[in-house]
Structure formats: structure tokens, C-alpha cells
Tab-separated table of N, CA and C in Angstrom:
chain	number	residue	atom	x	y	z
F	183	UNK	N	98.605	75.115	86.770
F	183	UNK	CA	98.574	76.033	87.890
F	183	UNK	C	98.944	77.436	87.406
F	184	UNK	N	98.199	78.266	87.800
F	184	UNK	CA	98.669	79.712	87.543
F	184	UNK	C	98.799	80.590	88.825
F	185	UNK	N	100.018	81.014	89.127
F	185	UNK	CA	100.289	82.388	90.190
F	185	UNK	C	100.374	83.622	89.765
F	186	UNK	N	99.319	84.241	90.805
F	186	UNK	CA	98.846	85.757	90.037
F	186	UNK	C	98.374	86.415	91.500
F	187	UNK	N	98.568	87.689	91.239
F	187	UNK	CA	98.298	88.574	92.510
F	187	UNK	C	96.485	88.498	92.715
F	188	UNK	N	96.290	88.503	93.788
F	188	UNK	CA	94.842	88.610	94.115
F	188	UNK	C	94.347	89.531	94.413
F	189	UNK	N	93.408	89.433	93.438
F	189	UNK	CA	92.410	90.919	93.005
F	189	UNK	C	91.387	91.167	94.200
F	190	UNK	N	90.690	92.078	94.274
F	190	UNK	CA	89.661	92.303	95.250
F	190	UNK	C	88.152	91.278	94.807
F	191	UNK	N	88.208	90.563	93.010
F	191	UNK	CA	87.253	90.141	92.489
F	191	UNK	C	87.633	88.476	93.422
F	192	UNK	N	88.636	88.309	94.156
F	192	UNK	CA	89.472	86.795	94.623
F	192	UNK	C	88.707	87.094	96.162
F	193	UNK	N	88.159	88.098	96.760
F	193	UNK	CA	88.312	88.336	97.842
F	193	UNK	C	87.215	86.871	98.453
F	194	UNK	N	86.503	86.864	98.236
F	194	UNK	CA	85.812	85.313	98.571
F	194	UNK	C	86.397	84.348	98.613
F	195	UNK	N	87.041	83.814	97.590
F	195	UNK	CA	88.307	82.661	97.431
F	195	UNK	C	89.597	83.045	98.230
F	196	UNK	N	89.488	83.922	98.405
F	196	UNK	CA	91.057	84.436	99.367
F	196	UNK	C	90.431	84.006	101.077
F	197	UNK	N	89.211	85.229	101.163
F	197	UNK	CA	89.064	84.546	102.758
F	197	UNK	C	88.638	83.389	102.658
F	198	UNK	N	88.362	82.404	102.312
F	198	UNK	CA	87.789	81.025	102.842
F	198	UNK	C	88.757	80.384	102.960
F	199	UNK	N	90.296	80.344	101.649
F	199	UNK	CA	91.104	79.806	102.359
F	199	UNK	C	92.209	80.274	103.604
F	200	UNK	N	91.790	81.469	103.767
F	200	UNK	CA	92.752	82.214	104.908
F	200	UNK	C	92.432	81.668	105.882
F	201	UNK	N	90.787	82.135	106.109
F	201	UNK	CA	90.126	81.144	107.396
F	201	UNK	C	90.495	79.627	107.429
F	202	UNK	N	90.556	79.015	106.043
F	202	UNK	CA	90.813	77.562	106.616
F	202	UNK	C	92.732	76.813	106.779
F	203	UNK	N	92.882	78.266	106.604
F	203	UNK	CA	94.423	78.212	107.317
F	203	UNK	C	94.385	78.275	108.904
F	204	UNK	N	93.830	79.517	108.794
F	204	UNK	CA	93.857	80.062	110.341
F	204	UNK	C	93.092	78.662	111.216
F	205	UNK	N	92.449	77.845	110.382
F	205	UNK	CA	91.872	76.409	111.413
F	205	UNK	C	92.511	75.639	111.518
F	206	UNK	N	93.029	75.288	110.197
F	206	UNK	CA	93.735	74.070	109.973
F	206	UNK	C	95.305	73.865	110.918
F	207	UNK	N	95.667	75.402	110.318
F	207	UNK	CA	96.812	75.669	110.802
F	207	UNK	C	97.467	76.871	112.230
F	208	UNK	N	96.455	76.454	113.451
F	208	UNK	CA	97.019	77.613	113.879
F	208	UNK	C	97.777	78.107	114.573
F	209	UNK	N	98.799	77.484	114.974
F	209	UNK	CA	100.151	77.718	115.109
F	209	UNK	C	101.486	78.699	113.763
F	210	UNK	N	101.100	78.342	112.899
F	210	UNK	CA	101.234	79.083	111.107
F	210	UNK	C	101.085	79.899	111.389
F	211	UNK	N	100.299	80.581	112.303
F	211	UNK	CA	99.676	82.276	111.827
F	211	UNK	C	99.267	83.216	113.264
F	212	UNK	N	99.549	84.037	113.422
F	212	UNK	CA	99.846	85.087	114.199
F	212	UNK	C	98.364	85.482	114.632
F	213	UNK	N	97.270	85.245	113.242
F	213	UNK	CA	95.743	85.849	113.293
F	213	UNK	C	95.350	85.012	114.208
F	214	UNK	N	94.583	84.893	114.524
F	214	UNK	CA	93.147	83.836	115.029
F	214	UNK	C	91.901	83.721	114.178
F	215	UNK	N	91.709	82.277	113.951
F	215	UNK	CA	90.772	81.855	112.993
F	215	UNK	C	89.308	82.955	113.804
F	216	UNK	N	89.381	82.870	115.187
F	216	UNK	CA	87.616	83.663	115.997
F	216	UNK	C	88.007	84.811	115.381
F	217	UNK	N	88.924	85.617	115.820
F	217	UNK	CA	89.062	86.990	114.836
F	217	UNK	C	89.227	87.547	113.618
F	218	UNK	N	89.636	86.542	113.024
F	218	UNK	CA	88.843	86.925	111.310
F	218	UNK	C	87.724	86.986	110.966
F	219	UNK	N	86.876	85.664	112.076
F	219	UNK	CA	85.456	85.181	111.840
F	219	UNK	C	84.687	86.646	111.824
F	220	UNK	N	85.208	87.970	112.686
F	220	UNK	CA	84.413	88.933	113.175
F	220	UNK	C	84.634	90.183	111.946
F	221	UNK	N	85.871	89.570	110.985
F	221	UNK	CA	85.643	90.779	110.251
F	221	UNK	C	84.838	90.958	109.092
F	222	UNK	N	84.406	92.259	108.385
F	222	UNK	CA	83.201	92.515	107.805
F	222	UNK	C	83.898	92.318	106.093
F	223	UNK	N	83.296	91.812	105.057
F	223	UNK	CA	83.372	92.169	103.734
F	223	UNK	C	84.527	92.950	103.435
F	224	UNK	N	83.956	94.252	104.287
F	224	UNK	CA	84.848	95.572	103.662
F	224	UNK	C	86.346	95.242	104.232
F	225	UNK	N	86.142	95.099	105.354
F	225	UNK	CA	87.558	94.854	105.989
F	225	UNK	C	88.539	94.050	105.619
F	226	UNK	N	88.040	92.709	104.660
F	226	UNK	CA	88.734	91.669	104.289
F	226	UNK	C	89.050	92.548	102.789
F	227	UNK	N	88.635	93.370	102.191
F	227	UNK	CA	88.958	94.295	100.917
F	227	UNK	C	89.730	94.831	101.011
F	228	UNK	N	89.651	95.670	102.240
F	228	UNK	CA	91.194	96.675	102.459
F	228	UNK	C	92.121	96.110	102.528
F	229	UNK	N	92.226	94.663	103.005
F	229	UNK	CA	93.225	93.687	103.363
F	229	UNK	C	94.039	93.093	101.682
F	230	UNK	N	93.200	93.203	100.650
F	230	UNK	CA	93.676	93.165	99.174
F	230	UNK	C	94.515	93.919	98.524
F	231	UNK	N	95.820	94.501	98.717
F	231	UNK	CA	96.294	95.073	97.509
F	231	UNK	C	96.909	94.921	96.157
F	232	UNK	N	97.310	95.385	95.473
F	232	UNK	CA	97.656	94.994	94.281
F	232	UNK	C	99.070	95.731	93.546
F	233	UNK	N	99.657	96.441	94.894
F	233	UNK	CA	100.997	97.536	94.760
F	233	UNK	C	101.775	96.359	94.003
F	234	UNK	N	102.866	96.249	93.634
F	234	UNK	CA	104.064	95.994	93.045
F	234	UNK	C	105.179	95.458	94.674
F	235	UNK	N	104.807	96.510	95.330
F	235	UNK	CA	105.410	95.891	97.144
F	235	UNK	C	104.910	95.857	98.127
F	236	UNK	N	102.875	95.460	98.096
F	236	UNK	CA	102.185	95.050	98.855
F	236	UNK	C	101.119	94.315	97.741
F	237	UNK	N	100.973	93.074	98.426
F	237	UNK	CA	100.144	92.423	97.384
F	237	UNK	C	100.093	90.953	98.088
F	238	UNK	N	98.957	90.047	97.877
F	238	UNK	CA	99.195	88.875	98.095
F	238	UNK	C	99.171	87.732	96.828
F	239	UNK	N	100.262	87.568	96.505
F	239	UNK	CA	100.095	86.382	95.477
F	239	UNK	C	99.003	84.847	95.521
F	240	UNK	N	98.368	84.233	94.703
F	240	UNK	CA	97.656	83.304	94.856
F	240	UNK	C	98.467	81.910	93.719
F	241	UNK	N	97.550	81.360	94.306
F	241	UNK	CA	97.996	80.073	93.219
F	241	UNK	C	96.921	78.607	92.930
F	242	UNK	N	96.436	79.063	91.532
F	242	UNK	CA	95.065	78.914	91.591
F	242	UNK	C	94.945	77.552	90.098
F	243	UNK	N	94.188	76.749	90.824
F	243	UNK	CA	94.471	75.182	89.799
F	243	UNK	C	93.907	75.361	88.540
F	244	UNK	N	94.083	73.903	87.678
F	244	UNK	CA	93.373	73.937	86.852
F	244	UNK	C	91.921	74.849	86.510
F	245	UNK	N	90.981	74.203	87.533
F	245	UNK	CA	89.730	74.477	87.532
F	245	UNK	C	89.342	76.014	88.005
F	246	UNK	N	90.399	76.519	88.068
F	246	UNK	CA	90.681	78.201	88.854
F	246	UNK	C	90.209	78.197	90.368
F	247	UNK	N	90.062	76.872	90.993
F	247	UNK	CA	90.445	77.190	92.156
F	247	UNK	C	91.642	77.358	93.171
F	248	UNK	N	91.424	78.784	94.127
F	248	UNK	CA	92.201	78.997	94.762
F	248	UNK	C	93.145	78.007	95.902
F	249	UNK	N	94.291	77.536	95.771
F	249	UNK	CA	94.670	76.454	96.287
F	249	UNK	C	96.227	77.170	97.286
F	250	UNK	N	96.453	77.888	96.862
F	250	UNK	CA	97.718	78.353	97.885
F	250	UNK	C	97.615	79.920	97.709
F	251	UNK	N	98.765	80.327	99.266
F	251	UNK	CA	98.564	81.789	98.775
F	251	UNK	C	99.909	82.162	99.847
F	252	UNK	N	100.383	83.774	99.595
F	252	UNK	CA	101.252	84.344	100.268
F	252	UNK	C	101.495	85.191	100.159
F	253	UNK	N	101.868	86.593	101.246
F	253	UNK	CA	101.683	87.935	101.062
F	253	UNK	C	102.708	88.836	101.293
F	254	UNK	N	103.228	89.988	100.579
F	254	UNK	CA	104.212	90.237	100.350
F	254	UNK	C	103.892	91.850	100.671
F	255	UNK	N	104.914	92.454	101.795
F	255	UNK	CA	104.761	94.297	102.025
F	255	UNK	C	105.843	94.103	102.196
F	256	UNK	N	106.262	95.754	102.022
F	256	UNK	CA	107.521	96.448	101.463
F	256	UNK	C	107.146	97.327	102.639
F	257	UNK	N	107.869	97.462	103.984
F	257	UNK	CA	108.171	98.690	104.631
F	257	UNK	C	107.977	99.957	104.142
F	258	UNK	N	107.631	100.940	104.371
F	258	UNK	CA	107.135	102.211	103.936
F	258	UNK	C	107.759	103.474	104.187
F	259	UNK	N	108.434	103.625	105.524
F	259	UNK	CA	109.140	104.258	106.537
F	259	UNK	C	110.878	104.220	105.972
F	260	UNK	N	111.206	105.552	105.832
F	260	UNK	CA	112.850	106.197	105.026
F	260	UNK	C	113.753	105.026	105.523
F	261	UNK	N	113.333	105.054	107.015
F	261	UNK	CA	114.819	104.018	107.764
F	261	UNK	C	114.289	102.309	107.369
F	262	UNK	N	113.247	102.187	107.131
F	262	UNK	CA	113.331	100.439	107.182
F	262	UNK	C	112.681	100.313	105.339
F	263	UNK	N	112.131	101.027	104.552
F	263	UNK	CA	112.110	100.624	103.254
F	263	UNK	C	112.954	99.792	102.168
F	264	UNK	N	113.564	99.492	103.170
F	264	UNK	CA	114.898	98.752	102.389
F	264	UNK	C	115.001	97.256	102.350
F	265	UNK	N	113.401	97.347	103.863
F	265	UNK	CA	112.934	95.501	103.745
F	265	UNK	C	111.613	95.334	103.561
F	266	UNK	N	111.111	94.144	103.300
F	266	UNK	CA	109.619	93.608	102.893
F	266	UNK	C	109.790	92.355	103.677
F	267	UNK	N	109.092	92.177	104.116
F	267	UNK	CA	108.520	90.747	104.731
F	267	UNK	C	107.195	90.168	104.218
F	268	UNK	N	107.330	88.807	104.318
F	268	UNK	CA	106.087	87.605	103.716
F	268	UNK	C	105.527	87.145	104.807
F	269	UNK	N	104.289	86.918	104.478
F	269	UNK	CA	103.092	86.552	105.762
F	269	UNK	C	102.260	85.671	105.028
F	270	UNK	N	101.207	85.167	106.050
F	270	UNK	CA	99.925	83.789	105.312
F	270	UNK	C	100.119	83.216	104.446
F	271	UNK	N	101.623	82.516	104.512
F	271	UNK	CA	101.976	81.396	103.407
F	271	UNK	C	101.151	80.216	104.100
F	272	UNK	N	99.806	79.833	102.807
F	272	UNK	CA	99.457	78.832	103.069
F	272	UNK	C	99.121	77.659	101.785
F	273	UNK	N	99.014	77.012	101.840
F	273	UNK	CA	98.793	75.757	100.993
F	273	UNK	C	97.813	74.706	101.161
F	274	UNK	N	96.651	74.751	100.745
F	274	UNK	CA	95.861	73.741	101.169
F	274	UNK	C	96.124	72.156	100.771
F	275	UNK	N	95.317	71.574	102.142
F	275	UNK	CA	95.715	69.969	102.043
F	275	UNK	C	95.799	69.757	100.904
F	276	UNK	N	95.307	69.688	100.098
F	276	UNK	CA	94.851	68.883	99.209
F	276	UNK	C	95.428	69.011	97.883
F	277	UNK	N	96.555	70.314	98.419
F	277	UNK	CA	97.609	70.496	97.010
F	277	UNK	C	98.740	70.603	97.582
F	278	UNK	N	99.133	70.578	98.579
F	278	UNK	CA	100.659	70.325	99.244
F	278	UNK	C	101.304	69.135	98.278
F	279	UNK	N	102.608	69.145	98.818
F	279	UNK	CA	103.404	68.099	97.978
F	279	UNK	C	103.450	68.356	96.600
F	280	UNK	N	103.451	69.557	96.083
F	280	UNK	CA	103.219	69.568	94.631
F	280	UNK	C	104.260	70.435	94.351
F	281	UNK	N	104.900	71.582	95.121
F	281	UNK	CA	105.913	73.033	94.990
F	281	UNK	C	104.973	73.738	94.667
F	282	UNK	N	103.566	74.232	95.203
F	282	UNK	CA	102.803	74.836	95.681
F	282	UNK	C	103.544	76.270	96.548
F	283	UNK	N	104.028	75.944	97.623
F	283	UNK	CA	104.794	76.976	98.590
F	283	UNK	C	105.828	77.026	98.012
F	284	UNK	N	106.653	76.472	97.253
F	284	UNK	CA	108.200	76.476	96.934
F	284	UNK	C	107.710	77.790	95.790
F	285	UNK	N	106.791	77.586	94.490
F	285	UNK	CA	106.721	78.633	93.364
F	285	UNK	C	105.987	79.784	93.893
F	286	UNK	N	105.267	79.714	94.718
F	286	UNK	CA	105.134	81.262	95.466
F	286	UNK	C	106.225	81.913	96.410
F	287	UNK	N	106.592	81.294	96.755
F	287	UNK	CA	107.977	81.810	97.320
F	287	UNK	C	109.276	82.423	96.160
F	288	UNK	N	109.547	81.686	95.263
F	288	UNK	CA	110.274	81.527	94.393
F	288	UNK	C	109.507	83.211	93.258
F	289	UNK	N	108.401	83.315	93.606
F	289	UNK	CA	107.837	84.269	92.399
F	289	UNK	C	108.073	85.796	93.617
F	290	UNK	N	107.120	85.875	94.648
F	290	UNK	CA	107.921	86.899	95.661
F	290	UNK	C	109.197	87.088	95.564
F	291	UNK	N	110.181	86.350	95.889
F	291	UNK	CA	111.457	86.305	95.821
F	291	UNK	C	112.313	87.225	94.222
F	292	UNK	N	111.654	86.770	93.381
F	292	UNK	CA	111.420	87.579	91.393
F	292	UNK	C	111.352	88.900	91.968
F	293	UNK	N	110.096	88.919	92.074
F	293	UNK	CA	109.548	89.922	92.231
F	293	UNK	C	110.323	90.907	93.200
F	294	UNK	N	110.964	90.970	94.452
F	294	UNK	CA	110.908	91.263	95.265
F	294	UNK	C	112.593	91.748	94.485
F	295	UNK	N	113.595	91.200	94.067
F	295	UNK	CA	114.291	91.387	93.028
F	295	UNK	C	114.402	92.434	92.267
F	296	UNK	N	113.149	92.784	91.754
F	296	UNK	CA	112.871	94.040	90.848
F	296	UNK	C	112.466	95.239	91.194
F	297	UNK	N	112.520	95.164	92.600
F	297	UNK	CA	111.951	96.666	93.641
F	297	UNK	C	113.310	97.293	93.723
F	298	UNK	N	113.387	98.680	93.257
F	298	UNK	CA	114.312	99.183	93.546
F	298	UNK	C	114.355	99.945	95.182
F	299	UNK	N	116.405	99.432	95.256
F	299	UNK	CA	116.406	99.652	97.049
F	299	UNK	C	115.573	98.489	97.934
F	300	UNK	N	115.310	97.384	97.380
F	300	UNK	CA	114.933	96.691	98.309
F	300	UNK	C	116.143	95.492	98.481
F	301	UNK	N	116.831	95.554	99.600
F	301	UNK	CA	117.909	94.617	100.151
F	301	UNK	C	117.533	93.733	100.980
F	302	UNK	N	116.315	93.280	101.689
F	302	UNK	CA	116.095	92.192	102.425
F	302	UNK	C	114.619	91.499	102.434
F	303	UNK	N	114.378	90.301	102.726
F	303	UNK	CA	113.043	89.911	102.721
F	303	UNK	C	113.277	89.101	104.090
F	304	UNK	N	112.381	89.198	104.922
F	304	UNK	CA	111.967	88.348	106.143
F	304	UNK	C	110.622	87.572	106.373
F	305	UNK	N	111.128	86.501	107.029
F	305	UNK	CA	109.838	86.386	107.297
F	305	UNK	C	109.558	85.815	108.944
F	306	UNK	N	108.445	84.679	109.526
F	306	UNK	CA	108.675	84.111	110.878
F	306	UNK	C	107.786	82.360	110.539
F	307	UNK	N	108.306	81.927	111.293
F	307	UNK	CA	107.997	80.483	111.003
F	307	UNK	C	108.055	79.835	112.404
F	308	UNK	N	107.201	78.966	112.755
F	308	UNK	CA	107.128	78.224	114.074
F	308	UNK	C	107.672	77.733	113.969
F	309	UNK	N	108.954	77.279	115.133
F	309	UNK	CA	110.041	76.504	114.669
F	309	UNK	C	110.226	74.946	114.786
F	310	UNK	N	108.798	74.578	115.130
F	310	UNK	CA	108.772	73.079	115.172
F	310	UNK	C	107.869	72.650	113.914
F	311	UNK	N	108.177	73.723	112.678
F	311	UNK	CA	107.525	73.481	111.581
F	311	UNK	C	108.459	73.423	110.519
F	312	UNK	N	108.871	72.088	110.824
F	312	UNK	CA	110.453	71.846	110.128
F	312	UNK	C	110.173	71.939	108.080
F	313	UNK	N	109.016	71.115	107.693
F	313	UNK	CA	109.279	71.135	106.292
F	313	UNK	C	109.388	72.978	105.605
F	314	UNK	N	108.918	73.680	106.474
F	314	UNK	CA	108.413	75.056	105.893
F	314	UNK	C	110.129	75.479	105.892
F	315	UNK	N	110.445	74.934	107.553
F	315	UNK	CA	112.010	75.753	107.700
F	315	UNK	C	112.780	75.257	106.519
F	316	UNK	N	112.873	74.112	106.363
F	316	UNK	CA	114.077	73.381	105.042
F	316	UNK	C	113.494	74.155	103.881
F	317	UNK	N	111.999	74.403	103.374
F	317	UNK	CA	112.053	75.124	102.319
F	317	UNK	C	112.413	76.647	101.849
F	318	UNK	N	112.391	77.030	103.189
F	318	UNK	CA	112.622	78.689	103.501
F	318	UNK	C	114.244	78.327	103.126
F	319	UNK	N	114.879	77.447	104.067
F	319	UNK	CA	116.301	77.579	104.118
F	319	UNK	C	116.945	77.449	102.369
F	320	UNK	N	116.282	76.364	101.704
F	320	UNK	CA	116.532	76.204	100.540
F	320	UNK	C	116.376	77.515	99.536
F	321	UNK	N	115.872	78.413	100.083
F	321	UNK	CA	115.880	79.133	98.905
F	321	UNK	C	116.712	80.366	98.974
F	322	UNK	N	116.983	79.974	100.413
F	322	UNK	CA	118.298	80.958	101.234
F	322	UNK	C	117.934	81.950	102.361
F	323	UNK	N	116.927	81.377	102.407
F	323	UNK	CA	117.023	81.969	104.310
F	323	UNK	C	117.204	81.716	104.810
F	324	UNK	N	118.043	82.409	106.162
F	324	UNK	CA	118.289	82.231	107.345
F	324	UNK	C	117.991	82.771	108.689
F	325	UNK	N	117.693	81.910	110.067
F	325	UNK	CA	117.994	82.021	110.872
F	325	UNK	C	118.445	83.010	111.565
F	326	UNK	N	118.438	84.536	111.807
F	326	UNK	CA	119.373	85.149	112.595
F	326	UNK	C	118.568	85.118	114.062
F	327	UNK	N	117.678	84.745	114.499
F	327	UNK	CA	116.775	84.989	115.709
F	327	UNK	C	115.901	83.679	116.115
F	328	UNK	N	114.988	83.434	117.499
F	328	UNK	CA	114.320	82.813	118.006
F	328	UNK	C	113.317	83.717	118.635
F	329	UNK	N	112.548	83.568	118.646
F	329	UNK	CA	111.143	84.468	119.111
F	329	UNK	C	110.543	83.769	120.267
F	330	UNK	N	111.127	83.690	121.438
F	330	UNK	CA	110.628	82.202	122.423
F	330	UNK	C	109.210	82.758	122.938
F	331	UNK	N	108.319	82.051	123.180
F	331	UNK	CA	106.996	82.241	123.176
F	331	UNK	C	106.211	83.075	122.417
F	332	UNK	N	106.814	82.803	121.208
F	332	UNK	CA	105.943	84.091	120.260
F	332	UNK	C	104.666	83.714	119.967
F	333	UNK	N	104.158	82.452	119.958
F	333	UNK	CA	102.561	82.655	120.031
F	333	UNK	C	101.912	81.720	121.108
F	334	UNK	N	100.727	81.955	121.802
F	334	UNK	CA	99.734	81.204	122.699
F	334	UNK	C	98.529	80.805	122.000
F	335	UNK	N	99.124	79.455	121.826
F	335	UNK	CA	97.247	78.374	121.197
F	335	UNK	C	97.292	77.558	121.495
F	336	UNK	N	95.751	77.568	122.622
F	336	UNK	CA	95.161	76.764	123.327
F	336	UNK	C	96.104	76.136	124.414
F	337	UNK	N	96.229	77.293	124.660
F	337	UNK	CA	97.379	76.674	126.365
F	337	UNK	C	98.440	76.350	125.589
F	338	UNK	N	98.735	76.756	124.578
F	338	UNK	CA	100.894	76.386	124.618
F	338	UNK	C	101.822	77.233	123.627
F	339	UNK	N	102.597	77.407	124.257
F	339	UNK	CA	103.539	78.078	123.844
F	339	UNK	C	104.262	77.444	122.617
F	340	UNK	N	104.366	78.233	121.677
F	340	UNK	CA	104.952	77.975	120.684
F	340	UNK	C	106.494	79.264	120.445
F	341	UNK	N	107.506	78.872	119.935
F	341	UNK	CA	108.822	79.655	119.320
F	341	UNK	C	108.250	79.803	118.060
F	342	UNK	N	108.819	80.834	117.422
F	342	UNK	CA	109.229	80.958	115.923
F	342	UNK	C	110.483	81.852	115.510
F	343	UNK	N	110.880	80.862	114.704
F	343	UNK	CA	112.360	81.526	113.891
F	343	UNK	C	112.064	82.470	112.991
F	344	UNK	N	113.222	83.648	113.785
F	344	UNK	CA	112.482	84.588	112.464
F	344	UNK	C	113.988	84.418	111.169
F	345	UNK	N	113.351	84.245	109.970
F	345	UNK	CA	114.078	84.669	109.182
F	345	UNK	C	114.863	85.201	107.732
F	346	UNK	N	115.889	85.393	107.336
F	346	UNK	CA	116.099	86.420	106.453
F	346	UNK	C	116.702	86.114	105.150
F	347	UNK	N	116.440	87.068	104.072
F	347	UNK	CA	116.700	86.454	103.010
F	347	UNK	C	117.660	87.506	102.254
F	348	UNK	N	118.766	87.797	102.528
F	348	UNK	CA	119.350	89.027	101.787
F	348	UNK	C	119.847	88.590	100.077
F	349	UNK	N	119.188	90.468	99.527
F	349	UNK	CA	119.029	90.061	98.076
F	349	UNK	C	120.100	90.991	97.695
F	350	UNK	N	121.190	91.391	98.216
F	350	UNK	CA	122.265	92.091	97.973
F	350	UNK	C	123.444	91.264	96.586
């Protein structure tokens, strides 16, 4: 397995498995699988960076296919640059159970380490998505919040915990 930031040359292998997050999983994700469906080439490009504190890491098998992924921005703004939050942690079926999500987490987390002035990482998690919470918690996040009805799919309300990882 190799984890490596995803290039704009990934952008094909990046959306197919985003979209088949956003299906598989959509309670996971804030997007909607119909509203990605509508965006263009270009749009899914801009969505690629490759900063040092915006970027989405991949994690890509033997055969160099794309099998997990997770995305990492750094606040921009004087008063909140001091945090980054992680988004579209996903893992496809078919490589879960492996520390797939645990070494992308674990490499953000490195990484996120070596940004100077950066003191916090956040993230949000549905909170009836217990294996994600124990792995978040394991690596030392916590809990400071509940987000009660933070997302609507297909008629139901879902919570998500938001939470934090201080690198002080």
C-alpha cells in the first residue's frame, strides 16, 4: 500500500471513489451523491490540491488502485489559522479491516505536526458510526460537541459528534 497526496493526474480515481462513498455511505458525508453527479471535470480539479495544508491524501494498493482517501485544510483566516480540519474519510469495501483509515489518519495527523502554528485538528462523524468514533478516539480525539440533526437522508435525521484533536 502506498499513501500519497492526490494529484490532479488521480482526479478520475479520486471521483469514482468519492461518488461511491457518497452512495455507499451517505450518512458519512455532508455532500450528496445527486450533487456531485452534477459537477463538471473542471470542478472536481479545483477540488484537488496539493498545498502542504490543503490536500487530500490517498491510499492506493498494490495494483495502484485507489482504495481509501481523506482530506486535510488548514483555515486561512488570522483568527482561526491555528486549526485544520479532515473531511471524506473514506475506505472502500473491499479494503476496510486492513488500517486503511487508521494510516491515513495517522499520516494527516504527521503531517499536520509539521505546520507551523497549527494547534488543532477537527473533524465530524455521525454518531451512530461507532467503529470510525473508537478509531478517531484512539488516536486522541475528542468529543467536545453534538451536532443534533446535522444531516437529513432520506427522511432521517442523523447527529454527528464533532471532534478534536489538540496537537499542543
Amino acid at each position: 500500500m502506498e499513501i500519497r497526496k492526490i494529484t490532479k493526474q488521480d482526479a478520475d480515481s479520486f471521483w469514482q471513489l468519492r461518488l461511491e462513498g457518497l452512495q455507499q455511505s451517505p450518512t458519512s458525508f455532508s455532500s450528496s451523491h445527486e450533487e456531485a453527479m452534477l459537477l463538471s471535470h473542471e470542478q472536481v480539479l479545483k477540488r484537488i490540491n496539493e498545498a502542504e495544508d490543503n490536500y487530500i491524501l490517498g491510499c492506493f494498493d498494490e495494483a495502484g488502485e485507489l482504495v481509501g482517501m481523506a482530506g486535510f485544510m488548514r483555515e486561512t483566516s488570522l483568527k482561526l489559522k491555528h486549526k485544520g480540519f479532515i473531511w471524506g474519510v473514506y475506505v472502500t469495501q473491499k479494503a476496510r479491516k486492513q488500517g486503511i483509515g487508521r494510516r491515513l489518519m495517522e499520516d494527516i495527523i504527521r503531517r499536520a505536526k509539521e505546520l507551523p502554528g497549527l494547534m488543532q485538528i477537527s473533524l465530524s462523524v455521525t454518531s451512530s458510526n461507532l467503529p470510525a468514533k473508537r478509531m478517531y478516539e484512539s488516536l486522541g480525539f475528542v468529543t467536545y460537541g453534538v451536532e443534533s440533526n446535522a444531516l437529513f437522508v432520506d427522511g432521517v435525521l442523523w447527529d454527528e459528534d464533532l471532534m478534536a484533536l489538540q496537537l499542543l
